Amino acid sequence: MPIFENSFVVKRQKKLAEFFEKSGSVVLVASGEPVAKPGGLDQTYPFLPHPEYYWLTGSRRSGGVMAFAPKEGWTHFVRKADAVERLWEGEPEVPEGESVLRLNEWIRAHSSFPNVVLGNPNHSPVSGVKSDPTQKKAIQENMDRVRRHKDEAEIALMRQAVRATASAFRKAREVIHPGVTERDVQIEMEAEMLRAGATGKSFGTIVAAGTHASVIHFEPGARVIAKNDLVLLDSGAEVHEYAADVSRTVPAEERFTPEQQAIYDLVLAAQLAGISKCQPGTEWHEVHRTAASTIARGLVDLGILKGSIDELLDSEAIALFFPHGVGHMLGLRVRDVGGRHPDRPDGRMCCGARVRVDLPLETGFVMTVEPGVYFVPAILENPELRQKHKNRVSWDDLHRWREVGGVRIEDDVLISTDVPDVLTSEIPK
Ligand code: GLY
Ligand code: MN
């Protein structure tokens, strides 16, 4: 069964073709090929098609190349099934198209045009083809610009992923009690998401109890959840590689301790403030700054930070406690396109954090909004940072907060002309 109705795939191809025609280039978009495991003899890592190829063709098969030539449009070169594949893997779903064995002949016949390779240039039948650097930049920017907007078929898959994720979080709430391990919670969440229609998980499930929550991408282990722990859950289902990504922080029992509650309340306020900024035209850095300033105000009120809010953001003192970007683009996989406006330098920081997106928001983008506050020993014990921010932090009073570990709250937000559409709003927080 094809994953997308053909009309969606045709529309995507048409959108790109308009720009590619004007560029006067041949564009080759490669799916990629399985990568051998080192020392694994004939074993390979699970194959993931390059997202550009998958999005453009609707096919997740390896070895294919979608080729564009001016005045001719698209030709799909596909890897046909052979006897070995049929023996070991059964009859595969092969999209309609020319055999990829004819691709070199096609490339030679179009050699008067500059070439641009997109998708997976390394492990693919086009690994020997060189891209024209000037054309490549413009064509890549155009591909990214079009792909950032999720169409209805993509949103439908993401909504399925959200439903499976919501089931997993319901299950987690049933399972979490003092005495169970992080790993117990992980197993139950992942099993539940598969039962609820997921085809997989969109990243390694994070279950972090107590001070483990200060590790942003903590891998759950044998730690037993204790009575006064909070538990940070960050997990997402995927459906045909379309992802959900949700974080919740919950108490091990009914209630948070007063310190946990105080940090939870300010992270929630920052998250709601960030979501309210998710409107077309708002710079993503502005969403980050809004969340950061809400956190700074809360930490000043608790006596953890000292000084004016703007100074705490501009001096990057806020990043001692909120060290990551406020979110990222989501869709085809947990980190979708992202990027920056072509006129901006790479890697602009915001309030001391590396923010993955440097663009104004547009309708059809899906963003995670996931501020957090953490008490990270490696940051709080760093002598240079302590010196740099010696008058901005109540260093001697921090011990009572360290046990909190960390709090993160994350939702997936579809940017729309109206109010932000929080796809994950049914998951309680
Ligand atoms: N929720 C995992 C991540 O955003 O990295
Ligand atoms: Mn995330």
CSV table of C-alpha atoms and ligand atoms in Angstrom, one decimal:
chain,number,residue,atom,x,y,z
A,1,MET,CA,0.0,0.0,0.0
A,2,PRO,CA,1.5,3.4,-0.9
A,3,ILE,CA,2.0,5.6,2.1
A,4,PHE,CA,0.6,8.8,0.4
A,5,GLU,CA,-2.1,9.2,-2.1
A,6,ASN,CA,-0.5,9.9,-5.5
A,7,SER,CA,-2.1,13.4,-5.7
A,8,PHE,CA,0.0,14.6,-2.8
A,9,VAL,CA,3.2,13.3,-4.3
A,10,VAL,CA,2.4,14.8,-7.7
A,11,LYS,CA,1.8,18.2,-6.0
A,12,ARG,CA,5.1,18.1,-4.2
A,13,GLN,CA,6.9,17.3,-7.5
A,14,LYS,CA,5.1,20.1,-9.3
A,15,LYS,CA,6.1,22.7,-6.6
A,16,LEU,CA,9.8,21.8,-7.0
A,17,ALA,CA,9.7,21.5,-10.8
A,18,GLU,CA,8.6,25.2,-11.2
A,19,PHE,CA,11.8,26.4,-9.5
A,20,PHE,CA,14.1,23.6,-11.0
A,21,GLU,CA,12.9,24.5,-14.5
A,22,LYS,CA,14.0,28.1,-14.0
A,23,SER,CA,17.4,27.0,-12.6
A,24,GLY,CA,18.2,25.1,-15.8
A,25,SER,CA,19.8,22.3,-13.9
A,26,VAL,CA,19.6,18.5,-13.8
A,27,VAL,CA,18.6,17.5,-10.3
A,28,LEU,CA,19.2,14.0,-9.0
A,29,VAL,CA,17.5,13.1,-5.7
A,30,ALA,CA,18.9,9.8,-4.3
A,31,SER,CA,17.2,7.5,-1.8
A,32,GLY,CA,20.5,6.0,-0.6
A,33,GLU,CA,21.6,2.5,0.0
A,34,PRO,CA,21.9,0.3,3.1
A,35,VAL,CA,25.1,0.9,5.1
A,36,ALA,CA,27.1,-2.2,6.1
A,37,LYS,CA,27.7,-2.7,9.9
A,38,PRO,CA,31.4,-2.6,10.6
A,39,GLY,CA,32.6,-6.3,10.9
A,40,GLY,CA,29.0,-7.4,10.4
A,41,LEU,CA,29.7,-9.4,7.2
A,42,ASP,CA,26.5,-9.2,5.2
A,43,GLN,CA,24.6,-7.3,7.9
A,44,THR,CA,23.5,-3.7,7.4
A,45,TYR,CA,21.9,-1.0,9.6
A,46,PRO,CA,18.2,-0.7,9.2
A,47,PHE,CA,17.7,1.3,6.0
A,48,LEU,CA,16.3,4.8,6.1
A,49,PRO,CA,15.6,6.5,2.8
A,50,HIS,CA,16.8,10.1,2.6
A,51,PRO,CA,13.9,12.2,3.6
A,52,GLU,CA,14.1,14.4,0.5
A,53,TYR,CA,13.7,11.3,-1.7
A,54,TYR,CA,10.9,9.8,0.4
A,55,TRP,CA,9.0,13.0,0.6
A,56,LEU,CA,9.3,13.6,-3.2
A,57,THR,CA,8.4,10.0,-4.3
A,58,GLY,CA,6.4,8.6,-1.5
A,59,SER,CA,8.7,5.5,-1.7
A,60,ARG,CA,10.9,4.3,1.1
A,61,ARG,CA,12.8,1.8,-1.1
A,62,SER,CA,16.6,2.0,-1.3
A,63,GLY,CA,18.6,2.5,-4.5
A,64,GLY,CA,16.2,4.8,-6.3
A,65,VAL,CA,16.9,8.2,-7.9
A,66,MET,CA,14.4,10.8,-8.9
A,67,ALA,CA,15.8,12.8,-11.8
A,68,PHE,CA,14.7,16.2,-13.1
A,69,ALA,CA,15.7,17.6,-16.4
A,70,PRO,CA,14.6,21.0,-17.8
A,71,LYS,CA,11.7,20.8,-20.3
A,72,GLU,CA,11.3,17.0,-19.6
A,73,GLY,CA,10.4,17.1,-15.9
A,74,TRP,CA,10.8,14.1,-13.6
A,75,THR,CA,11.9,10.5,-14.3
A,76,HIS,CA,11.9,8.0,-11.5
A,77,PHE,CA,14.7,5.5,-11.6
A,78,VAL,CA,14.0,2.5,-9.3
A,79,ARG,CA,15.8,-0.5,-8.1
A,80,LYS,CA,13.9,-3.5,-9.5
A,81,ALA,CA,13.5,-6.6,-7.4
A,82,ASP,CA,15.8,-9.5,-8.0
A,83,ALA,CA,15.8,-13.2,-7.1
A,84,VAL,CA,17.9,-12.8,-3.9
A,85,GLU,CA,15.7,-10.1,-2.5
A,86,ARG,CA,12.6,-12.1,-3.3
A,87,LEU,CA,14.1,-15.1,-1.5
A,88,TRP,CA,15.1,-13.3,1.7
A,89,GLU,CA,12.6,-10.5,2.0
A,90,GLY,CA,9.6,-11.5,-0.1
A,91,GLU,CA,8.0,-9.5,-2.9
A,92,PRO,CA,8.9,-5.8,-2.3
A,93,GLU,CA,6.9,-2.8,-3.2
A,94,VAL,CA,8.7,-1.3,-6.2
A,95,PRO,CA,7.4,2.1,-7.4
A,96,GLU,CA,6.7,2.5,-11.1
A,97,GLY,CA,9.7,3.8,-13.1
A,98,GLU,CA,12.7,3.1,-15.2
A,99,SER,CA,15.4,0.6,-14.0
A,100,VAL,CA,18.2,2.4,-12.1
A,101,LEU,CA,20.6,0.5,-14.3
A,102,ARG,CA,19.7,3.0,-17.1
A,103,LEU,CA,20.5,6.0,-15.0
A,104,ASN,CA,24.1,6.5,-16.2
A,105,GLU,CA,23.0,6.5,-19.8
A,106,TRP,CA,20.3,9.2,-18.9
A,107,ILE,CA,22.9,11.3,-17.1
A,108,ARG,CA,25.2,11.2,-20.2
A,109,ALA,CA,22.4,12.2,-22.4
A,110,HIS,CA,21.8,15.3,-20.2
A,111,SER,CA,25.5,16.3,-19.8
A,112,SER,CA,25.0,19.8,-21.3
A,113,PHE,CA,23.2,20.8,-18.0
A,114,PRO,CA,24.8,21.5,-14.7
A,115,ASN,CA,24.1,18.7,-12.2
A,116,VAL,CA,22.8,19.0,-8.6
A,117,VAL,CA,22.6,16.0,-6.3
A,118,LEU,CA,20.2,16.0,-3.4
A,119,GLY,CA,19.1,13.3,-1.0
A,120,ASN,CA,21.9,10.8,-0.1
A,121,PRO,CA,24.9,11.6,-2.3
A,122,ASN,CA,27.3,9.1,-0.7
A,123,HIS,CA,25.7,5.7,-0.6
A,124,SER,CA,23.8,5.8,-3.9
A,125,PRO,CA,24.1,5.2,-7.6
A,126,VAL,CA,25.0,9.0,-8.0
A,127,SER,CA,28.0,9.0,-5.6
A,128,GLY,CA,30.3,9.8,-8.5
A,129,VAL,CA,28.3,12.8,-9.7
A,130,LYS,CA,29.6,16.3,-8.8
A,131,SER,CA,27.2,19.1,-8.0
A,132,ASP,CA,27.6,22.6,-9.4
A,133,PRO,CA,28.2,24.5,-6.1
A,134,THR,CA,26.2,27.7,-7.0
A,135,GLN,CA,23.2,25.8,-8.4
A,136,LYS,CA,23.3,23.4,-5.5
A,137,LYS,CA,22.9,26.2,-2.8
A,138,ALA,CA,19.8,27.7,-4.5
A,139,ILE,CA,18.2,24.3,-5.2
A,140,GLN,CA,18.8,23.1,-1.7
A,141,GLU,CA,17.3,26.2,-0.2
A,142,ASN,CA,14.3,25.8,-2.4
A,143,MET,CA,13.9,22.1,-1.5
A,144,ASP,CA,14.1,23.1,2.2
A,145,ARG,CA,11.6,26.0,1.8
A,146,VAL,CA,9.0,23.8,0.2
A,147,ARG,CA,9.5,20.8,2.6
A,148,ARG,CA,9.1,22.9,5.7
A,149,HIS,CA,5.4,23.3,5.0
A,150,LYS,CA,3.6,20.1,6.0
A,151,ASP,CA,0.8,19.0,3.7
A,152,GLU,CA,-2.4,17.4,4.8
A,153,ALA,CA,-1.1,13.9,4.2
A,154,GLU,CA,1.9,14.5,6.4
A,155,ILE,CA,-0.2,16.1,9.1
A,156,ALA,CA,-2.5,13.0,9.0
A,157,LEU,CA,0.5,10.7,9.7
A,158,MET,CA,1.7,13.0,12.5
A,159,ARG,CA,-1.7,13.0,14.1
A,160,GLN,CA,-1.6,9.2,14.1
A,161,ALA,CA,1.9,9.4,15.7
A,162,VAL,CA,0.4,11.8,18.3
A,163,ARG,CA,-2.4,9.3,19.2
A,164,ALA,CA,0.0,6.5,19.7
A,165,THR,CA,2.2,8.8,21.8
A,166,ALA,CA,-0.8,9.9,23.9
A,167,SER,CA,-1.5,6.2,24.7
A,168,ALA,CA,2.1,5.7,25.8
A,169,PHE,CA,1.9,8.7,28.2
A,170,ARG,CA,-1.4,7.4,29.6
A,171,LYS,CA,0.3,4.0,30.2
A,172,ALA,CA,3.3,5.8,31.8
A,173,ARG,CA,1.0,7.5,34.3
A,174,GLU,CA,-0.5,4.1,35.3
A,175,VAL,CA,2.9,2.5,35.7
A,176,ILE,CA,5.0,5.2,37.5
A,177,HIS,CA,5.1,4.5,41.2
A,178,PRO,CA,7.9,4.4,43.7
A,179,GLY,CA,9.6,1.0,43.3
A,180,VAL,CA,9.4,0.6,39.5
A,181,THR,CA,12.5,1.2,37.4
A,182,GLU,CA,13.0,3.7,34.6
A,183,ARG,CA,13.4,0.7,32.3
A,184,ASP,CA,10.0,-0.7,33.4
A,185,VAL,CA,8.4,2.6,32.4
A,186,GLN,CA,10.3,2.7,29.0
A,187,ILE,CA,9.2,-0.9,28.1
A,188,GLU,CA,5.6,-0.1,28.9
A,189,MET,CA,5.6,3.1,26.9
A,190,GLU,CA,7.2,1.6,23.9
A,191,ALA,CA,4.9,-1.5,23.9
A,192,GLU,CA,1.9,0.7,24.3
A,193,MET,CA,2.8,3.0,21.4
A,194,LEU,CA,3.2,0.0,19.1
A,195,ARG,CA,-0.2,-1.4,20.2
A,196,ALA,CA,-1.7,2.0,19.5
A,197,GLY,CA,-0.6,2.1,15.9
A,198,ALA,CA,3.0,3.3,15.8
A,199,THR,CA,5.4,1.8,13.3
A,200,GLY,CA,8.3,2.7,15.6
A,201,LYS,CA,9.6,5.3,18.0
A,202,SER,CA,11.0,8.5,16.7
A,203,PHE,CA,14.0,8.6,19.0
A,204,GLY,CA,15.3,6.8,22.1
A,205,THR,CA,12.7,7.0,24.8
A,206,ILE,CA,13.9,9.2,27.8
A,207,VAL,CA,12.8,8.2,31.3
A,208,ALA,CA,14.8,10.0,33.9
A,209,ALA,CA,14.1,9.8,37.6
A,210,GLY,CA,15.3,12.4,40.2
A,211,THR,CA,18.7,13.9,39.4
A,212,HIS,CA,18.9,11.8,36.2
A,213,ALA,CA,16.5,14.5,34.8
A,214,SER,CA,19.5,16.9,34.7
A,215,VAL,CA,20.8,14.9,31.7
A,216,ILE,CA,18.9,16.2,28.7
A,217,HIS,CA,19.0,13.0,26.7
A,218,PHE,CA,19.1,10.5,29.5
A,219,GLU,CA,18.9,6.8,28.6
A,220,PRO,CA,16.7,4.9,31.1
A,221,GLY,CA,18.4,2.3,33.2
A,222,ALA,CA,17.9,0.2,36.3
A,223,ARG,CA,17.4,3.1,38.7
A,224,VAL,CA,14.4,2.5,40.9
A,225,ILE,CA,12.0,5.5,41.1
A,226,ALA,CA,12.0,6.8,44.7
A,227,LYS,CA,9.1,8.3,46.7
A,228,ASN,CA,10.2,12.0,46.3
A,229,ASP,CA,11.6,11.7,42.7
A,230,LEU,CA,10.1,13.5,39.8
A,231,VAL,CA,10.2,11.6,36.5
A,232,LEU,CA,11.0,13.3,33.2
A,233,LEU,CA,9.5,11.5,30.2
A,234,ASP,CA,10.4,12.5,26.7
A,235,SER,CA,9.1,10.1,24.0
A,236,GLY,CA,7.5,10.0,20.6
A,237,ALA,CA,5.9,7.5,18.3
A,238,GLU,CA,6.4,7.5,14.6
A,239,VAL,CA,4.2,6.3,11.8
A,240,HIS,CA,6.1,5.7,8.6
A,241,GLU,CA,8.8,8.0,9.9
A,242,TYR,CA,6.4,10.9,10.7
A,243,ALA,CA,7.1,11.8,14.3
A,244,ALA,CA,5.6,13.0,17.5
A,245,ASP,CA,7.9,14.3,20.3
A,246,VAL,CA,6.4,15.0,23.7
A,247,SER,CA,7.9,15.6,27.2
A,248,ARG,CA,6.1,15.6,30.5
A,249,THR,CA,7.5,15.7,34.0
A,250,VAL,CA,5.5,13.9,36.7
A,251,PRO,CA,5.8,13.2,40.4
A,252,ALA,CA,6.6,9.6,41.5
A,253,GLU,CA,3.5,9.8,43.7
A,254,GLU,CA,0.5,12.2,43.8
A,255,ARG,CA,2.4,15.4,44.5
A,256,PHE,CA,5.6,17.2,43.7
A,257,THR,CA,7.8,18.5,46.6
A,258,PRO,CA,7.6,22.3,47.0
A,259,GLU,CA,10.9,22.8,45.1
A,260,GLN,CA,9.8,20.5,42.3
A,261,GLN,CA,6.5,22.3,42.1
A,262,ALA,CA,8.1,25.7,42.0
A,263,ILE,CA,10.3,24.7,39.0
A,264,TYR,CA,7.5,22.9,37.3
A,265,ASP,CA,5.3,26.0,37.5
A,266,LEU,CA,7.8,28.3,36.0
A,267,VAL,CA,8.6,25.8,33.1
A,268,LEU,CA,4.9,25.5,32.4
A,269,ALA,CA,4.5,29.3,32.3
A,270,ALA,CA,7.5,29.5,29.9
A,271,GLN,CA,6.1,26.8,27.7
A,272,LEU,CA,2.6,28.4,27.5
A,273,ALA,CA,4.3,31.8,26.8
A,274,GLY,CA,6.4,30.2,24.0
A,275,ILE,CA,3.3,28.5,22.5
A,276,SER,CA,1.4,31.7,22.5
A,277,LYS,CA,4.1,33.3,20.3
A,278,CYS,CA,3.8,30.5,17.7
A,279,GLN,CA,2.2,32.7,15.1
A,280,PRO,CA,3.1,33.2,11.4
A,281,GLY,CA,5.7,35.9,11.1
A,282,THR,CA,7.2,35.5,14.6
A,283,GLU,CA,10.9,34.8,14.6
A,284,TRP,CA,11.8,31.5,16.2
A,285,HIS,CA,14.5,33.2,18.2
A,286,GLU,CA,11.7,35.4,19.7
A,287,VAL,CA,9.9,32.3,20.8
A,288,HIS,CA,13.1,31.1,22.5
A,289,ARG,CA,13.7,34.6,24.1
A,290,THR,CA,10.1,34.7,25.4
A,291,ALA,CA,10.5,31.3,27.1
A,292,ALA,CA,13.9,32.3,28.4
A,293,SER,CA,12.6,35.5,29.9
A,294,THR,CA,9.7,33.8,31.7
A,295,ILE,CA,12.2,31.3,33.2
A,296,ALA,CA,14.6,34.1,34.2
A,297,ARG,CA,11.8,36.0,35.9
A,298,GLY,CA,10.7,32.8,37.8
A,299,LEU,CA,14.3,32.0,38.9
A,300,VAL,CA,14.7,35.6,40.1
A,301,ASP,CA,11.5,35.2,42.1
A,302,LEU,CA,12.8,32.0,43.7
A,303,GLY,CA,16.1,33.8,44.6
A,304,ILE,CA,18.2,31.6,42.3
A,305,LEU,CA,19.1,34.3,39.8
A,306,LYS,CA,19.8,38.0,40.5
A,307,GLY,CA,19.6,41.0,38.3
A,308,SER,CA,17.4,42.4,35.5
A,309,ILE,CA,15.8,40.0,33.1
A,310,ASP,CA,17.4,41.4,29.9
A,311,GLU,CA,20.8,41.3,31.5
A,312,LEU,CA,20.3,37.7,32.6
A,313,LEU,CA,19.4,36.8,29.0
A,314,ASP,CA,22.1,38.9,27.3
A,315,SER,CA,24.9,37.8,29.6
A,316,GLU,CA,23.8,34.2,28.9
A,317,ALA,CA,23.4,33.5,32.6
A,318,ILE,CA,20.0,32.0,31.8
A,319,ALA,CA,21.7,29.2,29.9
A,320,LEU,CA,23.1,27.9,33.2
A,321,PHE,CA,19.6,26.6,33.8
A,322,PHE,CA,18.0,26.6,30.3
A,323,PRO,CA,20.9,25.4,28.2
A,324,HIS,CA,19.1,24.2,25.0
A,325,GLY,CA,17.0,25.7,22.2
A,326,VAL,CA,13.3,26.0,22.9
A,327,GLY,CA,12.5,23.5,20.2
A,328,HIS,CA,12.9,22.3,16.6
A,329,MET,CA,11.0,21.5,13.5
A,330,LEU,CA,9.2,18.2,13.5
A,331,GLY,CA,7.6,16.1,10.8
A,332,LEU,CA,9.5,13.6,8.7
A,333,ARG,CA,11.6,12.3,11.6
A,334,VAL,CA,12.1,14.1,14.9
A,335,ARG,CA,14.4,16.7,13.5
A,336,ASP,CA,12.8,17.9,10.2
A,337,VAL,CA,14.5,20.4,7.8
A,338,GLY,CA,15.0,23.4,10.3
A,339,GLY,CA,17.7,25.7,9.1
A,340,ARG,CA,18.1,29.4,8.8
A,341,HIS,CA,17.1,32.2,6.5
A,342,PRO,CA,19.6,32.2,3.6
A,343,ASP,CA,20.7,35.8,4.4
A,344,ARG,CA,21.7,34.9,8.0
A,345,PRO,CA,25.0,33.6,9.2
A,346,ASP,CA,25.1,30.0,10.4
A,347,GLY,CA,24.8,29.1,14.1
A,348,ARG,CA,23.5,32.4,15.6
A,349,MET,CA,23.0,31.7,19.3
A,350,CYS,CA,20.1,33.1,21.4
A,351,CYS,CA,20.4,33.7,25.2
A,352,GLY,CA,23.4,31.3,25.3
A,353,ALA,CA,21.7,28.4,23.6
A,354,ARG,CA,22.2,26.9,20.2
A,355,VAL,CA,18.8,27.3,18.6
A,356,ARG,CA,18.2,25.0,15.7
A,357,VAL,CA,15.9,27.2,13.6
A,358,ASP,CA,16.6,30.8,12.6
A,359,LEU,CA,13.6,31.7,10.6
A,360,PRO,CA,10.3,33.5,11.0
A,361,LEU,CA,7.4,31.0,11.4
A,362,GLU,CA,5.0,30.2,8.6
A,363,THR,CA,1.7,28.4,8.5
A,364,GLY,CA,2.2,24.7,8.0
A,365,PHE,CA,5.4,24.5,10.0
A,366,VAL,CA,5.3,22.0,13.0
A,367,MET,CA,7.5,23.0,15.9
A,368,THR,CA,8.2,21.5,19.2
A,369,VAL,CA,8.0,23.9,22.1
A,370,GLU,CA,10.0,22.4,25.0
A,371,PRO,CA,11.7,24.7,27.5
A,372,GLY,CA,13.3,23.2,30.5
A,373,VAL,CA,15.1,24.1,33.7
A,374,TYR,CA,17.9,21.8,34.8
A,375,PHE,CA,20.4,21.7,37.7
A,376,VAL,CA,23.3,20.2,35.7
A,377,PRO,CA,26.4,19.4,37.9
A,378,ALA,CA,28.8,19.9,34.9
A,379,ILE,CA,27.5,23.4,34.4
A,380,LEU,CA,27.0,24.5,38.0
A,381,GLU,CA,30.5,23.3,39.0
A,382,ASN,CA,32.3,24.8,36.0
A,383,PRO,CA,34.8,27.3,37.5
A,384,GLU,CA,34.8,29.6,34.5
A,385,LEU,CA,31.0,29.9,34.5
A,386,ARG,CA,30.9,30.4,38.2
A,387,GLN,CA,33.4,33.2,37.9
A,388,LYS,CA,31.7,34.8,34.9
A,389,HIS,CA,28.3,34.8,36.6
A,390,LYS,CA,29.4,35.1,40.2
A,391,ASN,CA,27.1,38.0,41.0
A,392,ARG,CA,24.1,36.7,38.9
A,393,VAL,CA,23.5,33.4,40.8
A,394,SER,CA,22.9,32.7,44.5
A,395,TRP,CA,25.6,30.0,44.3
A,396,ASP,CA,25.5,29.2,48.1
A,397,ASP,CA,21.8,28.5,48.1
A,398,LEU,CA,21.7,26.2,45.1
A,399,HIS,CA,22.0,22.9,47.1
A,400,ARG,CA,18.3,22.8,47.9
A,401,TRP,CA,17.4,22.9,44.2
A,402,ARG,CA,19.8,20.4,42.9
A,403,GLU,CA,17.7,17.4,44.0
A,404,VAL,CA,15.0,18.5,41.6
A,405,GLY,CA,17.2,17.4,38.7
A,406,GLY,CA,15.3,18.9,35.8
A,407,VAL,CA,11.9,19.7,34.4
A,408,ARG,CA,11.0,19.8,30.7
A,409,ILE,CA,7.5,20.2,29.1
A,410,GLU,CA,7.1,19.7,25.4
A,411,ASP,CA,4.3,19.9,22.9
A,412,ASP,CA,4.1,19.7,19.1
A,413,VAL,CA,2.6,22.9,17.6
A,414,LEU,CA,1.2,23.3,14.0
A,415,ILE,CA,1.5,27.0,13.0
A,416,SER,CA,-1.8,28.2,11.6
A,417,THR,CA,-3.3,31.5,10.6
A,418,ASP,CA,-5.6,31.2,13.7
A,419,VAL,CA,-4.4,30.3,17.2
A,420,PRO,CA,-1.5,27.8,17.4
A,421,ASP,CA,-2.8,24.2,16.9
A,422,VAL,CA,-1.3,22.2,19.7
A,423,LEU,CA,-1.4,18.7,18.2
A,424,THR,CA,-0.5,17.1,21.5
A,425,SER,CA,-2.9,19.0,23.7
A,426,GLU,CA,-4.8,15.9,24.8
A,427,ILE,CA,-1.7,14.7,26.8
A,428,PRO,CA,-2.2,16.1,30.3
A,429,LYS,CA,0.4,18.4,31.8
B,1,GLY,N1,12.7,15.0,22.4
B,1,GLY,C1,14.0,14.6,22.0
B,1,GLY,C2,14.7,15.8,21.4
B,1,GLY,O1,14.0,16.8,21.0
B,1,GLY,O2,15.9,15.8,21.2
B,2,MN,MN,12.1,17.6,21.0
